[in-house]
Amino acid sequence: MCAHVLVAEDDEKQAELIRRSLLAEGHTATVVHDGAAALEAARGLRPDLVVLDLMLPVVDGFGVCRALRGGADPEIPVVMLTARSAEDDVLLGLELGADDYMTKPYSPRELMARIRTVLRRSGRGVGSRDDDAVVRAAGISVDPVRHEVRCDGAVVDCTPAEFQILLSMAAEPERVFTRRQLLQCTCGFDRASTERAVDVHIMNLRRKIETDPRRPVRLLTVFGVGYKLSGTRL
């Protein structure tokens, strides 16, 4: 089962670990670091599930959960993450409509298992909404179920590493990814690679998705930082 998951976690290292775990499971992910951004992303992206840290800045997790349940998609599944072990806090989160919770520190493997269970129970993700599993940006569509990439409607042959890079970038268009972050996307395929290997993957992808690879308009270099996929998610 593949789904688009919104991760609301203010700890950037934890958020990145969750994002990588989701990608390894075949999901796509959008990461935000405060409650206001979580609500905005939920309204715009209509994700299949929200992983929600309770201790968020701006709007805390309780406020986010309350707003989600009163919003346009009140049935959206929510898995809470909490450093609070007090029974009252957990009960309040569940009363507000959270579907499950995990107390920190937690095992990423167990979190993925909980997410699978909640998605299966809710009927969300691939199986009930196959077309929504496809990630689209800048004229590119990435289908994690069929493991297929299309550019302007034409099928593009990609290596596993190239596929994972495009999947990550298309899920978050305009986000600038460092070489290290993109290398992490390929974990399991390029374990022996260095960060410079990402430049080779990007060069090969440009040959496949750009009209003129020497003057890219989709897969752009952000000098001194890394790369981004230009365009909005369709």
mmCIF file of C-alpha atoms in Angstrom:
data_model
loop_
_atom_site.group_PDB
_atom_site.id
_atom_site.type_symbol
_atom_site.label_atom_id
_atom_site.label_comp_id
_atom_site.label_asym_id
_atom_site.label_seq_id
_atom_site.Cartn_x
_atom_site.Cartn_y
_atom_site.Cartn_z
ATOM 1 C CA MET A 1 0.000 0.000 0.000
ATOM 2 C CA CYS A 2 1.422 3.373 -1.067
ATOM 3 C CA ALA A 3 0.255 6.683 0.361
ATOM 4 C CA HIS A 4 1.200 10.335 0.574
ATOM 5 C CA VAL A 5 2.046 11.082 4.199
ATOM 6 C CA LEU A 6 2.324 14.491 5.824
ATOM 7 C CA VAL A 7 4.987 14.477 8.546
ATOM 8 C CA ALA A 8 4.677 17.282 11.123
ATOM 9 C CA GLU A 9 7.772 17.070 13.326
ATOM 10 C CA ASP A 10 9.870 19.976 14.601
ATOM 11 C CA ASP A 11 12.980 17.847 15.188
ATOM 12 C CA GLU A 12 14.624 17.910 11.744
ATOM 13 C CA LYS A 13 16.661 14.749 12.305
ATOM 14 C CA GLN A 14 13.595 12.818 13.425
ATOM 15 C CA ALA A 15 11.584 14.197 10.519
ATOM 16 C CA GLU A 16 14.248 13.132 8.025
ATOM 17 C CA LEU A 17 14.415 9.646 9.545
ATOM 18 C CA ILE A 18 10.649 9.284 9.201
ATOM 19 C CA ARG A 19 10.730 10.614 5.626
ATOM 20 C CA ARG A 20 13.427 8.137 4.626
ATOM 21 C CA SER A 21 11.545 5.280 6.273
ATOM 22 C CA LEU A 22 8.380 6.233 4.397
ATOM 23 C CA LEU A 23 10.225 6.364 1.070
ATOM 24 C CA ALA A 24 11.727 2.945 1.749
ATOM 25 C CA GLU A 25 8.164 1.664 2.258
ATOM 26 C CA GLY A 26 7.129 3.041 -1.140
ATOM 27 C CA HIS A 27 5.246 6.049 0.229
ATOM 28 C CA THR A 28 5.757 9.708 -0.606
ATOM 29 C CA ALA A 29 6.137 12.324 2.096
ATOM 30 C CA THR A 30 5.880 16.029 2.755
ATOM 31 C CA VAL A 31 7.672 17.322 5.858
ATOM 32 C CA VAL A 32 6.778 20.444 7.861
ATOM 33 C CA HIS A 33 8.156 21.670 11.167
ATOM 34 C CA ASP A 34 5.343 23.628 12.843
ATOM 35 C CA GLY A 35 1.616 23.308 13.382
ATOM 36 C CA ALA A 36 0.551 26.193 11.148
ATOM 37 C CA ALA A 37 2.524 24.740 8.234
ATOM 38 C CA ALA A 38 0.960 21.340 8.940
ATOM 39 C CA LEU A 39 -2.559 22.742 8.619
ATOM 40 C CA GLU A 40 -1.691 24.606 5.433
ATOM 41 C CA ALA A 41 -0.114 21.507 3.890
ATOM 42 C CA ALA A 42 -3.060 19.332 4.914
ATOM 43 C CA ARG A 43 -5.490 21.709 3.198
ATOM 44 C CA GLY A 44 -3.405 21.962 0.025
ATOM 45 C CA LEU A 45 -2.144 18.403 -0.390
ATOM 46 C CA ARG A 46 -4.994 16.337 1.108
ATOM 47 C CA PRO A 47 -2.558 13.636 2.309
ATOM 48 C CA ASP A 48 -3.608 10.070 3.035
ATOM 49 C CA LEU A 49 -2.245 10.184 6.582
ATOM 50 C CA VAL A 50 -0.634 12.639 9.011
ATOM 51 C CA VAL A 51 2.228 11.752 11.349
ATOM 52 C CA LEU A 52 1.809 14.409 14.008
ATOM 53 C CA ASP A 53 4.220 15.378 16.783
ATOM 54 C CA LEU A 54 2.365 16.843 19.758
ATOM 55 C CA MET A 55 5.112 19.292 20.751
ATOM 56 C CA LEU A 56 5.000 21.484 17.635
ATOM 57 C CA PRO A 57 5.699 25.234 17.676
ATOM 58 C CA VAL A 58 3.144 27.871 16.583
ATOM 59 C CA VAL A 59 0.204 25.446 16.862
ATOM 60 C CA ASP A 60 0.724 22.340 18.986
ATOM 61 C CA GLY A 61 -0.307 18.863 17.924
ATOM 62 C CA PHE A 62 -3.537 18.989 19.916
ATOM 63 C CA GLY A 63 -4.559 22.152 18.063
ATOM 64 C CA VAL A 64 -3.625 20.642 14.705
ATOM 65 C CA CYS A 65 -5.600 17.481 15.396
ATOM 66 C CA ARG A 66 -8.626 19.500 16.530
ATOM 67 C CA ALA A 67 -8.475 21.627 13.352
ATOM 68 C CA LEU A 68 -8.070 18.601 11.096
ATOM 69 C CA ARG A 69 -11.150 16.975 12.564
ATOM 70 C CA GLY A 70 -13.153 20.139 11.931
ATOM 71 C CA GLY A 71 -11.765 20.679 8.419
ATOM 72 C CA ALA A 72 -12.621 19.652 4.885
ATOM 73 C CA ASP A 73 -11.341 16.083 5.382
ATOM 74 C CA PRO A 74 -12.292 15.126 8.951
ATOM 75 C CA GLU A 75 -11.613 11.416 8.364
ATOM 76 C CA ILE A 76 -7.911 11.853 7.575
ATOM 77 C CA PRO A 77 -5.939 9.322 9.675
ATOM 78 C CA VAL A 78 -3.590 10.747 12.308
ATOM 79 C CA VAL A 79 -0.744 8.938 14.054
ATOM 80 C CA MET A 80 0.521 10.960 17.020
ATOM 81 C CA LEU A 81 4.114 11.091 18.212
ATOM 82 C CA THR A 82 4.569 12.206 21.793
ATOM 83 C CA ALA A 83 7.406 12.569 24.251
ATOM 84 C CA ARG A 84 4.750 12.759 26.940
ATOM 85 C CA SER A 85 3.975 9.489 28.622
ATOM 86 C CA ALA A 86 1.243 10.903 30.846
ATOM 87 C CA GLU A 87 -1.983 8.984 30.344
ATOM 88 C CA ASP A 88 -4.050 12.175 30.261
ATOM 89 C CA ASP A 89 -2.085 13.543 27.281
ATOM 90 C CA VAL A 90 -2.483 10.324 25.317
ATOM 91 C CA LEU A 91 -6.173 10.119 26.129
ATOM 92 C CA LEU A 92 -6.705 13.742 25.074
ATOM 93 C CA GLY A 93 -5.042 13.083 21.727
ATOM 94 C CA LEU A 94 -7.212 10.037 21.150
ATOM 95 C CA GLU A 95 -10.337 11.924 22.208
ATOM 96 C CA LEU A 96 -9.497 14.617 19.648
ATOM 97 C CA GLY A 97 -9.556 11.947 16.972
ATOM 98 C CA ALA A 98 -6.040 10.548 16.633
ATOM 99 C CA ASP A 99 -6.104 7.001 15.242
ATOM 100 C CA ASP A 100 -2.961 5.776 16.980
ATOM 101 C CA TYR A 101 -0.001 7.080 18.965
ATOM 102 C CA MET A 102 3.632 6.262 19.705
ATOM 103 C CA THR A 103 5.686 7.469 22.645
ATOM 104 C CA LYS A 104 9.251 8.647 22.012
ATOM 105 C CA PRO A 105 11.753 7.107 21.716
ATOM 106 C CA TYR A 106 10.222 4.708 19.220
ATOM 107 C CA SER A 107 11.363 2.232 16.598
ATOM 108 C CA PRO A 108 11.005 3.528 12.995
ATOM 109 C CA ARG A 109 10.122 -0.023 11.973
ATOM 110 C CA GLU A 110 7.266 -0.112 14.475
ATOM 111 C CA LEU A 111 6.083 3.315 13.317
ATOM 112 C CA MET A 112 5.923 2.055 9.716
ATOM 113 C CA ALA A 113 3.955 -0.969 10.902
ATOM 114 C CA ARG A 114 1.498 1.288 12.734
ATOM 115 C CA ILE A 115 1.125 3.442 9.605
ATOM 116 C CA ARG A 116 0.417 0.375 7.470
ATOM 117 C CA THR A 117 -2.241 -0.743 9.917
ATOM 118 C CA VAL A 118 -3.949 2.649 10.058
ATOM 119 C CA LEU A 119 -3.902 3.021 6.260
ATOM 120 C CA ARG A 120 -5.351 -0.451 5.801
ATOM 121 C CA ARG A 121 -8.047 0.232 8.362
ATOM 122 C CA SER A 122 -8.933 3.592 6.802
ATOM 123 C CA GLY A 123 -8.939 2.329 3.212
ATOM 124 C CA ARG A 124 -6.608 5.128 2.148
ATOM 125 C CA GLY A 125 -3.597 4.987 -0.137
ATOM 126 C CA VAL A 126 -3.189 2.763 -3.151
ATOM 127 C CA GLY A 127 -6.003 0.287 -3.535
ATOM 128 C CA SER A 128 -8.760 2.807 -2.912
ATOM 129 C CA ARG A 129 -7.214 5.785 -4.749
ATOM 130 C CA ASP A 130 -4.613 4.441 -7.209
ATOM 131 C CA ASP A 131 -4.366 7.633 -9.215
ATOM 132 C CA ASP A 132 -3.572 9.688 -6.114
ATOM 133 C CA ALA A 133 -0.431 7.596 -5.562
ATOM 134 C CA VAL A 134 1.120 9.166 -8.645
ATOM 135 C CA VAL A 135 3.288 12.181 -7.802
ATOM 136 C CA ARG A 136 3.288 14.916 -10.458
ATOM 137 C CA ALA A 137 5.442 18.011 -10.891
ATOM 138 C CA ALA A 138 6.984 19.980 -13.773
ATOM 139 C CA GLY A 139 5.407 17.779 -16.443
ATOM 140 C CA ILE A 140 6.797 14.655 -14.774
ATOM 141 C CA SER A 141 4.736 11.892 -13.179
ATOM 142 C CA VAL A 142 6.241 9.285 -10.875
ATOM 143 C CA ASP A 143 4.153 6.212 -10.140
ATOM 144 C CA PRO A 144 5.580 4.305 -7.142
ATOM 145 C CA VAL A 145 3.123 1.426 -7.620
ATOM 146 C CA ARG A 146 3.971 0.682 -11.252
ATOM 147 C CA HIS A 147 7.517 1.986 -10.746
ATOM 148 C CA GLU A 148 7.043 4.139 -13.837
ATOM 149 C CA VAL A 149 8.230 7.614 -14.759
ATOM 150 C CA ARG A 150 6.647 9.694 -17.514
ATOM 151 C CA CYS A 151 7.835 13.013 -18.865
ATOM 152 C CA ASP A 152 5.266 14.949 -20.895
ATOM 153 C CA GLY A 153 3.378 11.680 -21.237
ATOM 154 C CA ALA A 154 6.286 9.605 -22.561
ATOM 155 C CA VAL A 155 7.697 6.740 -20.500
ATOM 156 C CA VAL A 156 11.220 7.371 -19.214
ATOM 157 C CA ASP A 157 13.506 4.491 -18.289
ATOM 158 C CA CYS A 158 15.192 5.163 -14.943
ATOM 159 C CA THR A 159 17.573 3.240 -12.759
ATOM 160 C CA PRO A 160 16.349 2.453 -9.219
ATOM 161 C CA ALA A 161 18.481 5.279 -7.805
ATOM 162 C CA GLU A 162 17.215 7.781 -10.396
ATOM 163 C CA PHE A 163 13.639 6.713 -9.663
ATOM 164 C CA GLN A 164 14.012 7.300 -5.930
ATOM 165 C CA ILE A 165 15.598 10.709 -6.498
ATOM 166 C CA LEU A 166 12.771 11.805 -8.815
ATOM 167 C CA LEU A 167 10.126 10.416 -6.468
ATOM 168 C CA SER A 168 11.521 12.421 -3.553
ATOM 169 C CA MET A 169 11.932 15.630 -5.544
ATOM 170 C CA ALA A 170 8.545 15.430 -7.264
ATOM 171 C CA ALA A 171 6.844 14.945 -3.895
ATOM 172 C CA GLU A 172 8.322 18.264 -2.734
ATOM 173 C CA PRO A 173 8.762 20.513 -5.803
ATOM 174 C CA GLU A 174 10.834 23.649 -5.256
ATOM 175 C CA ARG A 175 12.449 22.116 -2.172
ATOM 176 C CA VAL A 176 16.236 22.324 -2.412
ATOM 177 C CA PHE A 177 17.853 18.959 -1.650
ATOM 178 C CA THR A 178 21.503 18.664 -0.684
ATOM 179 C CA ARG A 179 23.632 15.942 -2.250
ATOM 180 C CA ARG A 180 23.647 14.099 1.062
ATOM 181 C CA GLN A 181 19.856 14.129 1.242
ATOM 182 C CA LEU A 182 19.532 12.843 -2.306
ATOM 183 C CA LEU A 183 22.112 10.152 -1.626
ATOM 184 C CA GLN A 184 20.031 9.054 1.353
ATOM 185 C CA CYS A 185 17.044 8.695 -0.991
ATOM 186 C CA THR A 186 18.956 6.008 -2.875
ATOM 187 C CA CYS A 187 19.796 4.022 0.274
ATOM 188 C CA GLY A 188 19.616 0.328 -0.578
ATOM 189 C CA PHE A 189 20.746 0.889 -4.150
ATOM 190 C CA ASP A 190 23.956 2.927 -3.878
ATOM 191 C CA ARG A 191 25.335 2.062 -0.442
ATOM 192 C CA ALA A 192 28.925 2.392 -1.632
ATOM 193 C CA SER A 193 28.352 5.712 -3.410
ATOM 194 C CA THR A 194 29.702 9.079 -2.395
ATOM 195 C CA GLU A 195 27.799 12.353 -2.533
ATOM 196 C CA ARG A 196 29.470 13.123 -5.870
ATOM 197 C CA ALA A 197 27.600 10.149 -7.323
ATOM 198 C CA VAL A 198 24.452 12.263 -7.017
ATOM 199 C CA ASP A 199 25.883 14.621 -9.664
ATOM 200 C CA VAL A 200 26.089 11.662 -12.050
ATOM 201 C CA HIS A 201 22.481 10.666 -11.326
ATOM 202 C CA ILE A 202 21.336 14.249 -11.908
ATOM 203 C CA MET A 203 23.308 14.474 -15.165
ATOM 204 C CA ASN A 204 21.727 11.241 -16.410
ATOM 205 C CA LEU A 205 18.244 12.361 -15.370
ATOM 206 C CA ARG A 206 18.661 15.627 -17.246
ATOM 207 C CA ARG A 207 19.458 13.680 -20.400
ATOM 208 C CA LYS A 208 16.139 11.907 -19.965
ATOM 209 C CA ILE A 209 13.767 14.704 -18.887
ATOM 210 C CA GLU A 210 15.252 17.922 -20.281
ATOM 211 C CA THR A 211 14.902 19.148 -23.869
ATOM 212 C CA ASP A 212 18.397 20.620 -23.587
ATOM 213 C CA PRO A 213 20.331 18.987 -20.703
ATOM 214 C CA ARG A 214 22.918 21.808 -20.845
ATOM 215 C CA ARG A 215 20.168 24.357 -20.133
ATOM 216 C CA PRO A 216 17.821 22.572 -17.732
ATOM 217 C CA VAL A 217 14.442 24.078 -16.899
ATOM 218 C CA ARG A 218 13.120 21.266 -14.693
ATOM 219 C CA LEU A 219 15.984 19.814 -12.685
ATOM 220 C CA LEU A 220 17.865 22.870 -11.488
ATOM 221 C CA THR A 221 21.151 23.414 -9.692
ATOM 222 C CA VAL A 222 21.077 25.647 -6.621
ATOM 223 C CA PHE A 223 24.715 26.658 -6.437
ATOM 224 C CA GLY A 224 26.414 25.953 -3.155
ATOM 225 C CA VAL A 225 23.444 23.920 -1.888
ATOM 226 C CA GLY A 226 22.216 21.167 -4.189
ATOM 227 C CA TYR A 227 19.334 20.564 -6.580
ATOM 228 C CA LYS A 228 15.605 21.155 -6.887
ATOM 229 C CA LEU A 229 12.769 20.165 -9.212
ATOM 230 C CA SER A 230 11.124 23.308 -10.514
ATOM 231 C CA GLY A 231 7.363 23.488 -10.755
ATOM 232 C CA THR A 232 4.330 22.923 -8.550
ATOM 233 C CA ARG A 233 2.886 19.571 -7.642
ATOM 234 C CA LEU A 234 -0.138 18.934 -9.895
#
